[in-house]
Coordinates of C-alpha atoms in Angstrom, one line a residue:
M14 CA -4.0 -6.0 10.1
K15 CA -6.2 -8.8 8.7
I16 CA -4.1 -11.9 8.2
K17 CA -5.2 -13.3 4.7
R18 CA -4.3 -17.1 3.7
I19 CA -2.5 -18.1 0.9
A20 CA -4.7 -20.4 -1.4
V21 CA -5.9 -21.6 2.3
V22 CA -8.4 -19.5 3.2
A23 CA -11.9 -18.9 4.0
S24 CA -14.5 -18.8 1.1
V25 CA -15.5 -22.2 -0.6
V26 CA -16.7 -22.8 -3.7
A27 CA -15.9 -25.7 -6.6
V28 CA -12.5 -24.6 -8.9
A29 CA -14.8 -26.0 -11.6
A30 CA -17.3 -23.3 -11.3
L31 CA -14.5 -20.7 -11.6
A32 CA -15.2 -18.4 -14.7
L33 CA -12.0 -18.0 -16.7
S34 CA -11.5 -14.7 -18.6
G35 CA -8.5 -14.1 -20.9
C36 CA -7.1 -10.4 -20.0
S37 CA -6.1 -8.3 -22.9
V38 CA -3.4 -5.8 -22.1
P39 CA -1.4 -3.1 -23.6
K40 CA 2.0 -3.5 -25.1
T41 CA 3.4 -0.3 -24.3
S42 CA 3.2 1.7 -21.2
E43 CA 0.4 4.0 -20.3
V44 CA 2.3 5.4 -17.4
I45 CA 1.5 9.3 -17.1
K46 CA 4.8 10.9 -16.0
G47 CA 5.1 13.0 -12.7
T48 CA 1.3 11.5 -11.8
S49 CA 1.6 10.2 -7.8
I50 CA -0.9 8.5 -5.7
S51 CA -0.7 8.2 -1.6
V52 CA -3.3 5.3 -0.8
A53 CA -3.5 4.1 3.2
W54 CA -3.2 0.6 4.8
N55 CA -3.3 -0.2 8.6
D56 CA -0.3 -2.1 8.9
P57 CA 3.3 -1.8 7.9
L58 CA 5.5 -4.0 5.3
Q59 CA 7.6 -6.5 7.4
E60 CA 8.4 -8.9 4.9
Y61 CA 8.2 -8.9 0.9
N62 CA 8.4 -13.4 0.9
T63 CA 4.6 -13.3 1.6
L64 CA 5.0 -17.4 0.7
S65 CA 6.8 -18.0 4.2
A66 CA 5.3 -18.6 7.1
T67 CA 6.0 -15.3 8.8
G68 CA 5.4 -13.1 5.9
N69 CA 1.4 -14.5 5.5
S70 CA -0.4 -10.9 6.0
A71 CA -2.9 -8.6 3.9
A72 CA -0.5 -5.9 4.4
N73 CA 3.0 -7.7 2.7
N74 CA 0.5 -9.1 -0.3
N75 CA -0.4 -6.0 -0.8
I76 CA 3.2 -4.7 -1.9
S77 CA 3.5 -7.8 -2.9
Y78 CA 0.5 -7.5 -5.7
M79 CA 1.6 -4.2 -7.0
A80 CA 5.4 -5.9 -7.4
N81 CA 5.4 -9.0 -9.0
S82 CA 2.9 -10.8 -11.8
P83 CA 0.9 -14.1 -11.3
F84 CA -0.3 -16.3 -13.7
N85 CA -3.8 -15.2 -12.5
Y86 CA -5.7 -13.2 -10.0
Y87 CA -9.4 -12.2 -9.2
D88 CA -11.1 -9.7 -9.9
D89 CA -14.1 -7.7 -8.2
K90 CA -17.0 -10.6 -9.7
N91 CA -14.6 -13.1 -7.4
K92 CA -13.9 -14.8 -11.4
L93 CA -10.2 -15.6 -12.0
V94 CA -9.0 -13.6 -14.9
K95 CA -5.6 -15.4 -16.8
N96 CA -2.8 -13.4 -17.1
T97 CA -1.5 -14.8 -20.6
E98 CA 0.9 -11.8 -21.4
F99 CA 3.1 -13.0 -18.3
G100 CA 2.4 -16.8 -18.8
T101 CA 0.3 -19.7 -19.5
Y102 CA -0.9 -22.8 -17.9
T103 CA -2.1 -25.9 -19.2
V104 CA -2.9 -29.6 -18.4
E105 CA -0.9 -32.0 -20.4
K106 CA -2.6 -34.9 -18.5
K107 CA -5.6 -35.5 -16.1
D108 CA -4.4 -39.0 -15.0
P109 CA -2.0 -38.5 -13.3
L110 CA -2.5 -34.5 -13.3
T111 CA -0.1 -33.3 -14.8
V112 CA 0.5 -29.4 -15.8
K113 CA 2.6 -27.2 -17.5
Y114 CA 3.7 -23.5 -16.4
T115 CA 5.5 -21.6 -18.9
V116 CA 6.6 -18.0 -18.5
K117 CA 6.7 -15.8 -21.3
E118 CA 10.0 -14.5 -23.0
G119 CA 11.1 -10.8 -22.2
V120 CA 9.4 -11.2 -18.6
K121 CA 12.2 -10.1 -16.6
W122 CA 13.3 -9.2 -12.9
S123 CA 13.8 -6.0 -12.3
D124 CA 17.3 -6.7 -12.8
G125 CA 17.1 -8.0 -16.4
V126 CA 16.9 -11.5 -15.4
Q127 CA 14.1 -13.8 -17.1
V128 CA 11.8 -15.3 -14.9
G129 CA 11.4 -18.8 -15.4
A130 CA 11.8 -22.4 -14.3
A131 CA 14.3 -21.8 -11.4
D132 CA 11.2 -19.8 -9.7
M133 CA 9.2 -22.1 -10.0
M134 CA 11.3 -24.6 -8.6
M135 CA 12.2 -22.2 -6.1
T136 CA 8.2 -22.5 -5.1
W137 CA 8.0 -26.1 -5.2
A138 CA 10.7 -26.6 -2.8
A139 CA 9.6 -24.2 -0.8
L140 CA 5.9 -25.2 -0.4
T141 CA 7.0 -28.7 -0.3
T142 CA 8.4 -31.7 1.8
H143 CA 10.4 -33.0 -0.3
L144 CA 13.5 -31.3 0.2
N145 CA 13.4 -30.3 3.4
N146 CA 15.3 -32.5 5.9
V147 CA 15.1 -30.6 8.9
E148 CA 12.2 -29.3 10.6
A149 CA 11.8 -26.0 13.8
E150 CA 11.6 -26.9 17.2
Y151 CA 10.4 -24.6 19.1
D152 CA 9.6 -23.3 23.4
A153 CA 7.0 -22.3 24.8
D154 CA 7.4 -18.9 23.9
G155 CA 8.0 -19.4 20.1
N156 CA 11.6 -19.2 20.2
I157 CA 13.7 -21.4 17.7
T158 CA 15.5 -24.3 19.5
N159 CA 17.2 -26.3 16.9
Q160 CA 18.8 -23.2 15.3
A161 CA 22.0 -24.8 15.1
A162 CA 20.7 -28.0 13.1
L163 CA 18.0 -25.6 11.1
D164 CA 21.7 -23.1 9.6
K165 CA 23.1 -26.8 9.1
G166 CA 20.4 -28.5 7.1
V167 CA 17.4 -27.6 4.8
F168 CA 14.4 -25.6 5.9
F169 CA 12.0 -23.6 3.9
N170 CA 10.1 -22.0 6.5
A171 CA 6.7 -22.3 4.7
G172 CA 4.1 -24.5 6.3
A173 CA 4.3 -27.5 4.0
V174 CA 2.4 -29.8 5.3
K175 CA 2.8 -33.8 4.2
G176 CA 0.0 -34.4 1.7
Q177 CA -1.5 -31.0 0.9
G178 CA -0.8 -28.5 -1.8
L179 CA 1.9 -28.6 -3.3
D180 CA 3.8 -31.6 -1.3
L181 CA 1.2 -34.2 -3.8
V182 CA 3.3 -33.3 -6.2
S183 CA 6.8 -35.7 -5.1
K184 CA 8.5 -35.7 -8.1
T185 CA 10.3 -33.1 -8.9
P186 CA 9.6 -30.7 -11.9
T187 CA 10.8 -31.4 -15.3
I188 CA 12.3 -28.3 -17.0
S189 CA 11.9 -27.5 -20.5
D190 CA 11.3 -24.2 -23.2
N191 CA 14.7 -22.5 -22.8
N192 CA 14.6 -22.8 -18.8
R193 CA 11.3 -20.8 -19.0
S194 CA 8.6 -24.4 -18.1
V195 CA 7.9 -26.0 -15.3
T196 CA 5.8 -29.4 -15.7
I197 CA 4.7 -30.8 -12.4
V198 CA 3.0 -33.9 -11.8
Y199 CA 0.7 -34.6 -8.8
D200 CA 0.8 -38.1 -7.1
K201 CA -3.1 -37.9 -7.0
P202 CA -6.1 -35.6 -7.9
F203 CA -5.8 -32.2 -6.5
V204 CA -9.1 -29.7 -6.7
D205 CA -7.1 -26.7 -6.3
W206 CA -4.4 -27.3 -9.0
E207 CA -5.4 -23.7 -10.5
L208 CA -4.3 -21.7 -7.4
S209 CA -1.5 -23.8 -6.2
F210 CA 1.5 -22.7 -7.9
P211 CA 2.4 -18.7 -7.4
I212 CA 5.7 -17.6 -7.9
G213 CA 7.4 -16.1 -5.1
V214 CA 10.6 -14.3 -4.5
S215 CA 13.5 -14.3 -7.1
A216 CA 15.6 -17.5 -7.5
H217 CA 19.0 -16.1 -8.7
G218 CA 18.6 -13.6 -6.1
T219 CA 17.8 -15.3 -3.1
V220 CA 20.8 -17.4 -4.1
Q221 CA 22.9 -14.5 -4.6
L222 CA 21.8 -13.5 -1.0
A223 CA 23.1 -16.9 0.3
Y224 CA 26.3 -17.3 -1.2
P225 CA 27.2 -13.3 -1.9
D226 CA 30.9 -14.3 -1.9
K227 CA 30.4 -16.0 -5.2
K228 CA 29.1 -13.2 -7.1
Y229 CA 27.1 -15.5 -8.9
S230 CA 25.6 -13.4 -12.4
G231 CA 21.8 -14.0 -12.3
D232 CA 21.7 -17.1 -15.0
A233 CA 24.7 -18.9 -12.8
A234 CA 22.4 -18.5 -9.9
N235 CA 19.9 -20.2 -11.4
K236 CA 21.3 -23.1 -12.9
A237 CA 23.2 -23.7 -9.9
F238 CA 20.1 -23.7 -7.4
I239 CA 18.5 -25.7 -10.5
K240 CA 21.1 -28.6 -10.6
A241 CA 20.9 -28.3 -6.7
V242 CA 17.1 -29.1 -6.3
Q243 CA 18.1 -32.2 -9.2
D244 CA 20.8 -33.4 -7.3
K245 CA 19.2 -32.9 -4.0
D246 CA 22.5 -31.3 -3.0
Y247 CA 21.2 -30.6 0.5
T248 CA 25.0 -28.5 1.5
F249 CA 24.4 -26.1 -1.6
L250 CA 20.4 -25.9 -0.7
S251 CA 20.7 -25.4 3.5
P252 CA 22.2 -21.5 3.0
V253 CA 19.4 -21.1 0.3
A254 CA 16.9 -22.3 2.6
K255 CA 17.4 -20.0 5.2
S256 CA 17.9 -17.1 3.1
W257 CA 14.2 -18.0 1.6
S258 CA 13.1 -17.7 5.2
N259 CA 15.0 -14.9 6.8
D260 CA 16.3 -12.6 4.3
Y261 CA 13.3 -10.8 3.4
K262 CA 12.4 -9.3 7.1
F263 CA 13.2 -5.6 6.9
L264 CA 11.4 -2.9 8.0
D265 CA 13.4 -0.1 6.6
M266 CA 15.0 0.0 2.7
P267 CA 17.2 -2.4 2.8
K268 CA 20.5 -1.9 0.6
E269 CA 20.9 -5.4 -1.5
K270 CA 18.8 -4.8 -4.3
Q271 CA 18.1 -8.9 -4.4
K272 CA 16.0 -8.5 -1.9
L273 CA 12.9 -6.4 -3.5
L274 CA 13.1 -7.9 -7.0
S275 CA 10.3 -6.9 -9.0
D276 CA 8.7 -9.6 -12.0
G277 CA 5.8 -6.6 -12.6
P278 CA 4.7 -3.7 -12.7
Y279 CA 6.3 -1.6 -9.9
V280 CA 9.4 -2.0 -7.9
V281 CA 9.6 -0.7 -4.2
T282 CA 12.1 2.7 -4.2
D283 CA 11.5 3.6 -0.7
L284 CA 10.4 2.0 2.3
K285 CA 10.4 3.6 5.8
D286 CA 9.1 1.2 9.1
Q287 CA 5.8 2.4 10.3
Q288 CA 5.3 5.4 7.4
F289 CA 5.0 3.8 4.0
V290 CA 5.8 2.1 1.4
T291 CA 7.0 3.7 -2.3
L292 CA 6.5 1.8 -5.7
T293 CA 7.9 3.5 -8.5
A294 CA 6.6 1.9 -12.3
R295 CA 9.0 -0.1 -14.5
K296 CA 10.0 1.3 -17.6
D297 CA 10.4 -2.4 -19.2
Y298 CA 6.8 -3.6 -17.9
T299 CA 5.1 -5.1 -20.9
W300 CA 3.6 -8.1 -19.9
G301 CA 0.2 -7.4 -18.0
P302 CA -1.9 -4.6 -18.0
S303 CA -0.1 -0.9 -17.5
P304 CA -0.7 0.8 -14.8
K305 CA -1.3 5.1 -15.0
Y306 CA 0.2 6.1 -11.7
Q307 CA 4.0 6.6 -12.0
K308 CA 4.2 6.3 -8.2
I309 CA 2.0 4.5 -5.6
T310 CA 2.6 5.4 -2.3
V311 CA 1.2 3.2 0.3
R312 CA 1.1 5.4 4.2
V313 CA 0.3 3.3 7.5
V314 CA -2.5 5.0 9.3
G315 CA -4.0 2.2 11.6
D316 CA -6.7 4.3 13.3
P317 CA -10.1 4.1 10.4
Q318 CA -10.6 7.6 12.1
A319 CA -7.3 8.9 11.2
Q320 CA -7.4 7.8 7.4
I321 CA -10.8 9.2 6.5
T322 CA -8.9 12.6 8.6
A323 CA -6.1 11.8 5.9
L324 CA -8.2 11.6 3.0
Q325 CA -10.5 14.6 4.3
N326 CA -7.1 16.7 4.0
G327 CA -5.9 15.0 1.0
E328 CA -3.1 13.2 2.4
V329 CA -4.1 10.1 0.8
K330 CA -6.8 9.0 -2.4
I331 CA -8.1 5.8 -1.1
A332 CA -8.9 4.6 2.5
E333 CA -10.1 1.3 3.5
G334 CA -11.3 0.2 6.9
Q335 CA -13.4 -1.6 9.9
P336 CA -15.9 0.9 10.2
T337 CA -18.1 2.8 13.0
A338 CA -21.3 3.8 12.9
D339 CA -20.1 7.6 13.4
L340 CA -17.1 7.1 11.0
L341 CA -19.9 6.1 8.3
T342 CA -21.7 8.7 9.2
Q343 CA -18.5 11.1 8.4
I344 CA -17.8 9.6 5.5
K345 CA -21.3 10.5 3.7
G346 CA -20.7 13.6 4.7
L347 CA -17.5 14.1 3.0
S348 CA -17.5 16.6 0.2
G349 CA -15.3 15.2 -2.9
V350 CA -15.4 12.0 -1.9
K351 CA -16.8 8.5 -2.9
Y352 CA -17.6 5.4 -1.0
K353 CA -18.4 1.8 -1.2
A354 CA -19.6 0.4 1.7
A355 CA -19.7 -3.6 1.3
T356 CA -20.1 -7.0 2.7
E357 CA -15.8 -8.0 2.7
S358 CA -14.5 -11.3 2.9
T359 CA -12.8 -11.5 6.3
Y360 CA -14.8 -12.5 8.9
E361 CA -14.4 -12.2 12.9
H362 CA -13.5 -15.1 15.3
I363 CA -12.0 -16.4 18.1
D364 CA -9.6 -18.9 18.8
L365 CA -8.3 -20.5 21.4
Q366 CA -4.5 -21.5 22.4
V367 CA -4.6 -25.8 23.6
T368 CA -0.8 -26.4 23.7
N369 CA 0.9 -23.4 25.4
G370 CA 0.6 -24.5 29.3
G371 CA -2.2 -22.0 29.7
V372 CA -5.6 -22.2 30.9
F373 CA -7.1 -24.3 27.8
D374 CA -4.3 -26.9 27.9
P375 CA -4.8 -30.3 28.7
K376 CA -1.0 -30.3 30.4
T377 CA -2.8 -27.5 32.7
Y378 CA -4.4 -30.2 34.4
G379 CA -2.2 -33.1 34.0
G380 CA -2.9 -34.2 30.6
D381 CA -6.8 -34.4 31.4
A382 CA -8.0 -33.5 27.7
A383 CA -11.8 -33.5 28.9
K384 CA -11.1 -30.7 31.5
A385 CA -9.2 -28.3 29.3
Q386 CA -12.0 -29.0 26.7
L387 CA -15.1 -28.6 29.5
V388 CA -12.7 -24.5 30.4
R389 CA -12.6 -23.9 26.6
E390 CA -16.4 -24.5 26.6
A391 CA -16.9 -22.2 29.4
F392 CA -15.4 -19.6 28.7
L393 CA -16.7 -19.6 24.6
K394 CA -20.6 -20.1 26.5
T395 CA -19.6 -16.6 28.1
V396 CA -18.4 -14.7 24.4
P397 CA -21.7 -12.4 23.7
R398 CA -21.4 -12.8 20.5
Q399 CA -25.1 -11.6 19.8
D400 CA -24.6 -8.9 21.5
I401 CA -21.4 -7.6 19.6
V402 CA -23.4 -7.9 16.1
D403 CA -25.7 -5.8 17.6
K404 CA -24.1 -3.1 19.4
L405 CA -21.1 -2.7 16.6
I406 CA -22.0 -4.6 13.3
K407 CA -26.1 -3.7 12.6
P408 CA -25.3 0.6 13.2
L409 CA -23.8 -0.3 10.1
Q410 CA -25.0 -3.4 8.5
P411 CA -29.1 -3.7 9.6
D412 CA -29.5 -7.0 8.4
A413 CA -25.9 -8.3 9.9
V414 CA -26.5 -11.7 12.1
L415 CA -23.8 -13.8 13.7
R416 CA -22.1 -15.9 11.4
A417 CA -22.6 -19.8 11.7
S418 CA -19.6 -21.6 10.3
L419 CA -15.7 -21.5 10.3
Q420 CA -15.8 -23.3 6.7
F421 CA -18.5 -21.5 4.1
V422 CA -19.0 -18.1 3.2
P423 CA -23.1 -17.5 4.1
G424 CA -25.5 -17.8 0.9
T425 CA -23.8 -20.7 0.2
P426 CA -25.7 -24.3 0.4
G427 CA -22.5 -25.2 2.7
Y428 CA -23.2 -22.8 5.0
D429 CA -26.9 -23.2 5.2
A430 CA -26.6 -26.8 5.9
V431 CA -23.7 -25.9 8.8
K432 CA -26.4 -23.5 10.3
K433 CA -29.2 -26.2 10.3
E434 CA -26.6 -28.5 12.0
G435 CA -25.8 -26.1 14.9
A436 CA -22.3 -26.3 14.9
Y437 CA -21.8 -23.4 17.0
A438 CA -25.4 -23.1 18.0
Q439 CA -24.6 -24.0 21.7
Y440 CA -22.7 -20.7 21.7
D441 CA -25.2 -18.7 20.0
K442 CA -26.6 -17.2 23.0
V443 CA -24.7 -15.9 26.8
D444 CA -25.1 -18.7 29.1
I445 CA -23.6 -18.0 32.7
E446 CA -24.8 -20.1 34.3
G447 CA -23.7 -23.4 32.1
A448 CA -20.5 -21.7 32.3
K449 CA -20.4 -22.1 35.3
A450 CA -21.5 -25.5 35.8
D451 CA -19.0 -26.7 33.1
L452 CA -16.4 -25.1 35.1
A453 CA -17.1 -26.6 38.4
K454 CA -17.7 -30.0 36.6
A455 CA -13.7 -29.5 36.0
G456 CA -13.2 -28.3 39.4
V457 CA -11.7 -25.3 38.0
T458 CA -12.0 -21.9 40.2
S459 CA -11.0 -18.4 38.8
P460 CA -9.7 -18.9 35.3
K461 CA -7.6 -16.7 33.7
V462 CA -7.6 -16.0 30.1
R463 CA -5.2 -13.5 27.8
F464 CA -6.7 -12.1 25.4
L465 CA -4.6 -11.1 22.0
Y466 CA -6.5 -8.6 19.9
G467 CA -5.3 -5.8 17.8
K468 CA -4.6 -2.9 20.2
T469 CA -4.7 -0.3 17.9
N470 CA -8.1 -1.2 16.3
T471 CA -11.3 0.8 17.5
R472 CA -13.9 -2.2 17.2
R473 CA -11.6 -4.9 18.5
Q474 CA -10.9 -2.5 22.0
Q475 CA -14.8 -2.4 22.1
E476 CA -15.4 -6.4 21.4
F477 CA -12.4 -7.1 24.2
E478 CA -14.5 -5.2 26.8
L479 CA -17.9 -6.2 25.9
V480 CA -16.3 -9.9 26.4
R481 CA -14.0 -9.3 29.8
Q482 CA -17.9 -7.7 31.0
S483 CA -19.4 -11.1 30.3
A484 CA -16.7 -13.5 31.3
A485 CA -16.5 -11.8 34.3
L486 CA -19.7 -12.6 35.3
A487 CA -18.8 -16.5 35.3
G488 CA -15.8 -15.8 37.7
I489 CA -13.4 -15.5 34.0
T490 CA -11.2 -13.2 34.1
V491 CA -10.0 -11.8 30.4
I492 CA -6.8 -10.3 30.6
D493 CA -6.1 -7.6 28.4
G494 CA -3.5 -8.7 25.3
G495 CA -4.1 -6.1 23.0
S496 CA -0.8 -5.6 20.9
E497 CA 0.3 -3.6 18.0
T498 CA 2.1 -6.3 17.2
W499 CA -1.0 -9.0 17.2
G500 CA -0.2 -10.4 13.8
A501 CA 2.9 -11.7 14.7
D502 CA 2.8 -12.5 18.2
L503 CA 0.2 -15.0 16.8
S504 CA 2.9 -17.7 16.0
S505 CA 5.9 -16.1 17.4
K506 CA 4.4 -15.5 21.1
P507 CA 2.1 -18.6 21.5
N508 CA 2.9 -18.6 25.1
A509 CA 1.8 -15.2 25.7
Y510 CA -2.1 -15.7 25.1
D511 CA -5.0 -17.8 25.3
A512 CA -7.5 -16.3 23.1
A513 CA -6.6 -14.3 20.3
L514 CA -9.6 -12.6 17.9
F515 CA -8.8 -11.4 14.5
G516 CA -10.0 -11.9 11.2
W517 CA -9.3 -14.4 8.7
Q518 CA -9.5 -12.8 5.4
A519 CA -9.7 -14.9 2.0
T520 CA -7.7 -14.7 -1.3
S521 CA -8.7 -17.1 -3.1
L522 CA -12.4 -19.6 -4.0
A523 CA -9.9 -22.5 -2.9
V524 CA -11.7 -25.7 -2.0
A525 CA -9.5 -26.9 0.6
Q526 CA -8.5 -23.6 1.9
N527 CA -9.4 -24.1 5.2
Q528 CA -6.7 -27.0 5.6
A529 CA -4.1 -25.2 7.3
N530 CA -5.8 -23.6 9.9
Y531 CA -7.0 -27.1 11.3
T532 CA -4.4 -29.6 10.6
P533 CA -1.1 -29.9 12.4
G534 CA 1.7 -28.5 11.2
G535 CA -0.8 -26.1 9.0
L536 CA 0.5 -22.5 8.1
N537 CA -1.9 -21.0 10.1
N538 CA -2.6 -23.4 12.6
Y539 CA -0.7 -21.6 15.6
Y540 CA -2.3 -23.2 18.3
G541 CA -1.1 -27.3 18.0
W542 CA -5.2 -27.9 17.4
S543 CA -5.1 -31.5 16.3
D544 CA -7.8 -34.5 15.4
K545 CA -7.2 -36.9 13.7
A546 CA -10.8 -37.2 12.2
L547 CA -11.0 -33.8 10.8
T548 CA -7.2 -34.5 9.1
A549 CA -8.6 -36.9 7.5
I550 CA -11.2 -34.7 5.9
Y551 CA -8.8 -32.2 5.0
D552 CA -7.2 -35.3 3.2
K553 CA -9.9 -36.6 1.3
L554 CA -10.9 -33.1 0.6
S555 CA -8.2 -31.9 -1.3
T556 CA -8.7 -34.8 -4.2
E557 CA -12.6 -34.2 -4.0
T558 CA -13.9 -33.7 -7.2
D559 CA -17.6 -33.9 -6.3
T560 CA -19.1 -30.5 -5.1
A561 CA -22.1 -32.3 -2.8
K562 CA -19.1 -34.4 -1.3
Q563 CA -17.2 -31.2 -0.7
D564 CA -19.9 -29.7 0.8
D565 CA -20.7 -32.9 3.2
L566 CA -17.3 -33.4 4.3
L567 CA -16.6 -29.2 5.3
V568 CA -19.9 -29.5 7.2
Q569 CA -18.4 -32.6 9.1
A570 CA -15.6 -30.0 9.6
D571 CA -17.3 -27.9 11.0
K572 CA -18.8 -29.9 13.7
I573 CA -15.7 -31.2 14.9
I574 CA -14.0 -28.1 15.2
G575 CA -17.2 -27.0 17.1
Q576 CA -17.3 -29.7 19.3
Q577 CA -13.6 -29.1 20.4
A578 CA -14.2 -26.0 21.4
W579 CA -11.2 -24.4 19.6
S580 CA -12.4 -21.7 18.0
V581 CA -16.0 -19.7 17.1
P582 CA -16.9 -17.3 14.1
I583 CA -18.7 -13.8 14.9
F584 CA -19.3 -11.8 12.1
Q585 CA -18.6 -11.3 8.5
F586 CA -16.8 -7.8 7.9
P587 CA -18.9 -4.9 7.6
G588 CA -15.8 -2.8 5.0
V589 CA -16.3 0.6 3.6
T590 CA -13.7 1.7 1.2
A591 CA -13.8 6.1 0.3
W592 CA -11.5 7.4 -2.5
S593 CA -11.5 11.2 -3.4
D594 CA -13.0 11.9 -6.7
T595 CA -9.7 13.1 -7.8
V596 CA -8.9 9.2 -8.9
T597 CA -11.0 7.2 -11.0
N598 CA -11.5 3.3 -11.4
V599 CA -11.6 2.5 -7.8
K600 CA -13.5 -0.6 -7.1
P601 CA -13.0 -2.4 -4.0
A602 CA -13.5 -6.2 -4.5
F603 CA -14.7 -8.9 -1.7
L604 CA -11.3 -10.8 -2.0
A605 CA -8.2 -9.7 -1.0
P606 CA -6.5 -7.8 -1.9
Q607 CA -9.9 -5.3 -1.9
Y608 CA -9.1 -2.3 -3.5
F609 CA -5.7 -2.9 -4.6
W610 CA -7.1 -5.5 -7.0
N611 CA -7.3 -3.1 -10.3
F612 CA -4.6 -0.8 -9.2
W613 CA -3.4 -0.6 -13.0
E614 CA -6.6 1.2 -13.8
W615 CA -6.2 3.7 -10.9
A616 CA -5.8 7.0 -13.0
P617 CA -6.0 11.2 -12.2
S618 CA -9.7 12.4 -13.1
K619 CA -10.6 15.6 -14.1
A620 CA -11.1 16.7 -10.5
A621 CA -7.3 16.3 -9.9
A622 CA -7.1 18.6 -12.4
K623 CA -8.9 21.5 -10.8

């Protein structure tokens, strides 16, 4: 699993530079009756609510993307496309920034309820701190310790942070156009406004789940929710927030239809834990590009070799993964199979835990932050980044190099500036003697580092072994913490690991998207990272419209993260998508959801009829 970031990820470009284009779509269904396609992904659906802190993963997003309609999406050229058949958004005022969102009349959830203001109000309620009146507290193992308080209070588990994103909308949004429009007013300019307001799970369905005994109709549930938000009725909102946070977590097909309501072209009709998800085309869908396949099944195939074997055997028609050199050679030799090998938006990195009582936490050394930082620096000096690139990546991509930034995509002006500054240059080459010196200065001998990574991923197994062998030369013992549930472990088991190896996958080109990674309380900050100067940089960045100043701020951010020895980048992913020639219009994209981005264009080819 690659963790995705919701409008808070890895690529950095000015929103003003994004190309917008209209979307011409058919008014009638183009679904071919009786057709189906099976495709492969490496992780299962674990949660349907992708806006929650726990639902934030690529595997969940792929399914949600096919089942739900957005106001906009990125194509394979990284252009932001407006889905005007679903709805529109317009800037009503620039000062203060005022944006009106309107869902088109006739756009309905799969139970027939009109999509509209209540659903957008739920997004605002969840992604701000303005309605939350209690926050979760955790023990060292990541377990919630104040559940009783959460049950009584309003707590949307969305990782909302004060002064970030939709939290800049402090006034309750206003409603118009027969409950199909919402107007939001930002307290101050927000550079990523165009990417900040997705529609998540249904408002009426969530209310129905929260109050099953009241037997609310869809319209009645929406009205009750809107009134509660406008009145700040915390008593009513408390169960709703709890339902939003918890009820969309399931591994097999749920009994309650509300848990899988769709406002897009497909609806989930079957689900088996660790096996597959099946989506079936809706008969009433007309507000976006029409899919061609009646059914799409996403099969869970964790091992890249197993994916290619399944493709070769005809069990799946599309496969995507992190290839080895041998696997790519195998793909090239397959008949009836097309493929595209290209750099992905995902990049590999290692993050260090600093608040879990472990080897990198100042508390372990009586609160001595300098000593803990020396130990972090010592470990990072042993990470064989160049060796990883040379042995595991260059056989697939001969021109592969070390990634030099955690903020910028390679090839951008900001990236070159970070590289020149050398934010992570001290870790470019393994420095065993330097690591030993740091440990000696800290007075720490034989430190042990619990290392979390995806256990079923061959390349990550190889990376772990290279790290383990190198660290041992400096007297550091790296303990194998490989896990099949590593993605969930990042946030739920912070006390179980000290270092984590995984990839960040970009879902957008938002300017301030890394804010959630490195600021206190951020959705993706699993480690307790906190630096006042860095937080101030991200706060300023979210309202900075000058692209040169944006780059300057992000260069400073990289320098601070490098100085803190919190994290280090390793390489940009070489990816490969392979597909059967019995399916047409597979066009892998740089940004997530990668090959799923144009699922509506997939269609049986002439070869399929043979």
